[in-house]
Amino acid sequence: MEAASAIADPVRREILLLVRESPRTAGEIADHFPISRPAISRHLRVLRECGLVHAEATGRQRVYVLDPAPLVELADWIAQFLHQDAWSQRLDALETEVHRTRRARERAPKPPRSEENSA
């Protein structure tokens, strides 16, 4: 559940989105934010400590890569609140769609009947 506290910060969530797209160096990450590089380093440390990113040494640079595994535990925990009423929500959506379809059919202009079909 450390992931929950880590993603509570909007800067860290944005960092995760960046490294999801592709691995990035700390400098590349910092370029996306109007905050100092030391502040970005602190955010990266939090993300590393909870296991959401890991750093791979490439020459003199560290390249940060997303590791979504800790999010799976968090997603599973959140899912218990979302799936409780899933069937009810789906049936409500189906009912709404049925009513829309009926209204659309009632309001649609009727095609003229041809003489051939009436004989």
PDB file of C-alpha atoms in Angstrom:
ATOM      1  CA  MET A   1       0.000   0.000   0.000  1.00  0.00           C
ATOM      2  CA  GLU A   2       3.031   2.292  -0.114  1.00  0.00           C
ATOM      3  CA  ALA A   3       2.032   2.855  -3.733  1.00  0.00           C
ATOM      4  CA  ALA A   4      -1.128   4.621  -2.578  1.00  0.00           C
ATOM      5  CA  SER A   5       0.802   7.245  -0.648  1.00  0.00           C
ATOM      6  CA  ALA A   6       3.317   7.592  -3.477  1.00  0.00           C
ATOM      7  CA  ILE A   7       0.680   8.290  -6.122  1.00  0.00           C
ATOM      8  CA  ALA A   8      -1.158  10.719  -3.856  1.00  0.00           C
ATOM      9  CA  ASP A   9       1.144  13.452  -5.140  1.00  0.00           C
ATOM     10  CA  PRO A  10       0.234  14.858  -8.583  1.00  0.00           C
ATOM     11  CA  VAL A  11       3.890  15.329  -9.577  1.00  0.00           C
ATOM     12  CA  ARG A  12       4.632  11.668  -8.893  1.00  0.00           C
ATOM     13  CA  ARG A  13       1.555  10.611 -10.868  1.00  0.00           C
ATOM     14  CA  GLU A  14       2.793  12.686 -13.806  1.00  0.00           C
ATOM     15  CA  ILE A  15       6.260  11.134 -13.492  1.00  0.00           C
ATOM     16  CA  LEU A  16       4.669   7.684 -13.696  1.00  0.00           C
ATOM     17  CA  LEU A  17       2.852   8.702 -16.868  1.00  0.00           C
ATOM     18  CA  LEU A  18       6.107   9.924 -18.378  1.00  0.00           C
ATOM     19  CA  VAL A  19       8.052   6.749 -17.649  1.00  0.00           C
ATOM     20  CA  ARG A  20       5.107   4.645 -18.798  1.00  0.00           C
ATOM     21  CA  GLU A  21       5.566   6.145 -22.268  1.00  0.00           C
ATOM     22  CA  SER A  22       9.278   5.352 -22.312  1.00  0.00           C
ATOM     23  CA  PRO A  23      12.217   5.055 -19.917  1.00  0.00           C
ATOM     24  CA  ARG A  24      13.652   8.490 -19.108  1.00  0.00           C
ATOM     25  CA  THR A  25      16.601  10.035 -17.327  1.00  0.00           C
ATOM     26  CA  ALA A  26      16.085  12.262 -14.309  1.00  0.00           C
ATOM     27  CA  GLY A  27      16.978  15.278 -16.451  1.00  0.00           C
ATOM     28  CA  GLU A  28      14.359  14.382 -19.061  1.00  0.00           C
ATOM     29  CA  ILE A  29      11.788  13.991 -16.309  1.00  0.00           C
ATOM     30  CA  ALA A  30      12.789  17.270 -14.667  1.00  0.00           C
ATOM     31  CA  ASP A  31      12.397  19.121 -17.972  1.00  0.00           C
ATOM     32  CA  HIS A  32       8.636  18.470 -17.808  1.00  0.00           C
ATOM     33  CA  PHE A  33       8.151  20.292 -14.494  1.00  0.00           C
ATOM     34  CA  PRO A  34       8.519  23.849 -13.234  1.00  0.00           C
ATOM     35  CA  ILE A  35      10.156  22.623 -10.014  1.00  0.00           C
ATOM     36  CA  SER A  36      13.788  22.157  -9.075  1.00  0.00           C
ATOM     37  CA  ARG A  37      15.847  19.109  -9.994  1.00  0.00           C
ATOM     38  CA  PRO A  38      16.423  18.271  -6.307  1.00  0.00           C
ATOM     39  CA  ALA A  39      12.642  18.197  -5.845  1.00  0.00           C
ATOM     40  CA  ILE A  40      12.330  15.804  -8.802  1.00  0.00           C
ATOM     41  CA  SER A  41      15.073  13.650  -7.261  1.00  0.00           C
ATOM     42  CA  ARG A  42      13.069  13.430  -4.031  1.00  0.00           C
ATOM     43  CA  HIS A  43       9.955  12.395  -5.960  1.00  0.00           C
ATOM     44  CA  LEU A  44      11.954   9.763  -7.829  1.00  0.00           C
ATOM     45  CA  ARG A  45      13.367   8.451  -4.549  1.00  0.00           C
ATOM     46  CA  VAL A  46       9.828   7.995  -3.169  1.00  0.00           C
ATOM     47  CA  LEU A  47       8.786   6.170  -6.332  1.00  0.00           C
ATOM     48  CA  ARG A  48      11.903   3.945  -6.177  1.00  0.00           C
ATOM     49  CA  GLU A  49      11.427   3.126  -2.498  1.00  0.00           C
ATOM     50  CA  CYS A  50       7.873   1.921  -3.032  1.00  0.00           C
ATOM     51  CA  GLY A  51       8.907  -0.042  -6.128  1.00  0.00           C
ATOM     52  CA  LEU A  52       6.959   1.899  -8.768  1.00  0.00           C
ATOM     53  CA  VAL A  53      10.094   2.762 -10.723  1.00  0.00           C
ATOM     54  CA  HIS A  54      13.575   1.370 -10.841  1.00  0.00           C
ATOM     55  CA  ALA A  55      16.725   2.985 -12.127  1.00  0.00           C
ATOM     56  CA  GLU A  56      18.972   1.322 -14.634  1.00  0.00           C
ATOM     57  CA  ALA A  57      22.524   2.600 -14.935  1.00  0.00           C
ATOM     58  CA  THR A  58      23.352   3.601 -18.489  1.00  0.00           C
ATOM     59  CA  GLY A  59      26.832   5.036 -18.555  1.00  0.00           C
ATOM     60  CA  ARG A  60      26.856   7.927 -16.114  1.00  0.00           C
ATOM     61  CA  GLN A  61      23.092   8.343 -16.190  1.00  0.00           C
ATOM     62  CA  ARG A  62      20.244   6.604 -14.461  1.00  0.00           C
ATOM     63  CA  VAL A  63      17.308   5.720 -16.655  1.00  0.00           C
ATOM     64  CA  TYR A  64      14.021   5.373 -14.819  1.00  0.00           C
ATOM     65  CA  VAL A  65      11.642   2.587 -15.842  1.00  0.00           C
ATOM     66  CA  LEU A  66       8.077   1.985 -14.668  1.00  0.00           C
ATOM     67  CA  ASP A  67       7.349  -1.134 -12.617  1.00  0.00           C
ATOM     68  CA  PRO A  68       3.547  -1.376 -12.351  1.00  0.00           C
ATOM     69  CA  ALA A  69       3.557  -4.419 -10.020  1.00  0.00           C
ATOM     70  CA  PRO A  70       2.833  -2.405  -6.844  1.00  0.00           C
ATOM     71  CA  LEU A  71      -0.173  -0.868  -8.600  1.00  0.00           C
ATOM     72  CA  VAL A  72      -1.744  -4.302  -9.053  1.00  0.00           C
ATOM     73  CA  GLU A  73      -2.163  -4.728  -5.303  1.00  0.00           C
ATOM     74  CA  LEU A  74      -3.638  -1.246  -5.065  1.00  0.00           C
ATOM     75  CA  ALA A  75      -5.972  -1.861  -8.027  1.00  0.00           C
ATOM     76  CA  ASP A  76      -7.180  -5.115  -6.482  1.00  0.00           C
ATOM     77  CA  TRP A  77      -7.945  -3.334  -3.231  1.00  0.00           C
ATOM     78  CA  ILE A  78      -9.831  -0.542  -5.020  1.00  0.00           C
ATOM     79  CA  ALA A  79     -11.729  -3.067  -7.153  1.00  0.00           C
ATOM     80  CA  GLN A  80     -13.612  -4.373  -4.150  1.00  0.00           C
ATOM     81  CA  PHE A  81     -15.395  -1.036  -3.982  1.00  0.00           C
ATOM     82  CA  LEU A  82     -16.096  -0.786  -7.688  1.00  0.00           C
ATOM     83  CA  HIS A  83     -17.355  -4.275  -8.555  1.00  0.00           C
ATOM     84  CA  GLN A  84     -19.803  -4.519  -5.697  1.00  0.00           C
ATOM     85  CA  ASP A  85     -22.608  -3.032  -7.757  1.00  0.00           C
ATOM     86  CA  ALA A  86     -21.315  -3.704 -11.263  1.00  0.00           C
ATOM     87  CA  TRP A  87     -24.315  -5.745 -12.448  1.00  0.00           C
ATOM     88  CA  SER A  88     -26.746  -3.147 -11.207  1.00  0.00           C
ATOM     89  CA  GLN A  89     -24.877  -0.415 -13.099  1.00  0.00           C
ATOM     90  CA  ARG A  90     -24.795  -2.500 -16.273  1.00  0.00           C
ATOM     91  CA  LEU A  91     -28.500  -3.293 -16.094  1.00  0.00           C
ATOM     92  CA  ASP A  92     -29.301   0.382 -15.501  1.00  0.00           C
ATOM     93  CA  ALA A  93     -27.234   1.298 -18.555  1.00  0.00           C
ATOM     94  CA  LEU A  94     -29.022  -1.352 -20.627  1.00  0.00           C
ATOM     95  CA  GLU A  95     -32.409  -0.063 -19.495  1.00  0.00           C
ATOM     96  CA  THR A  96     -31.423   3.481 -20.452  1.00  0.00           C
ATOM     97  CA  GLU A  97     -30.303   2.327 -23.890  1.00  0.00           C
ATOM     98  CA  VAL A  98     -33.539   0.391 -24.455  1.00  0.00           C
ATOM     99  CA  HIS A  99     -35.581   3.504 -23.618  1.00  0.00           C
ATOM    100  CA  ARG A 100     -33.458   5.651 -25.963  1.00  0.00           C
ATOM    101  CA  THR A 101     -33.893   3.172 -28.795  1.00  0.00           C
ATOM    102  CA  ARG A 102     -37.657   3.023 -28.290  1.00  0.00           C
ATOM    103  CA  ARG A 103     -37.935   6.823 -28.259  1.00  0.00           C
ATOM    104  CA  ALA A 104     -35.825   7.094 -31.388  1.00  0.00           C
ATOM    105  CA  ARG A 105     -38.042   4.581 -33.197  1.00  0.00           C
ATOM    106  CA  GLU A 106     -41.206   6.376 -32.110  1.00  0.00           C
ATOM    107  CA  ARG A 107     -39.898   9.729 -33.313  1.00  0.00           C
ATOM    108  CA  ALA A 108     -38.453   8.485 -36.592  1.00  0.00           C
ATOM    109  CA  PRO A 109     -40.573   9.281 -39.661  1.00  0.00           C
ATOM    110  CA  LYS A 110     -42.456   6.296 -40.976  1.00  0.00           C
ATOM    111  CA  PRO A 111     -41.452   5.234 -44.505  1.00  0.00           C
ATOM    112  CA  PRO A 112     -44.317   5.533 -47.019  1.00  0.00           C
ATOM    113  CA  ARG A 113     -45.970   2.279 -47.883  1.00  0.00           C
ATOM    114  CA  SER A 114     -45.696   1.278 -51.496  1.00  0.00           C
ATOM    115  CA  GLU A 115     -48.767   0.252 -53.503  1.00  0.00           C
ATOM    116  CA  GLU A 116     -47.226  -3.126 -54.338  1.00  0.00           C
ATOM    117  CA  ASN A 117     -47.134  -4.254 -50.703  1.00  0.00           C
ATOM    118  CA  SER A 118     -50.718  -3.267 -49.951  1.00  0.00           C
ATOM    119  CA  ALA A 119     -52.372  -5.556 -52.567  1.00  0.00           C
TER     120      ALA A 119
END
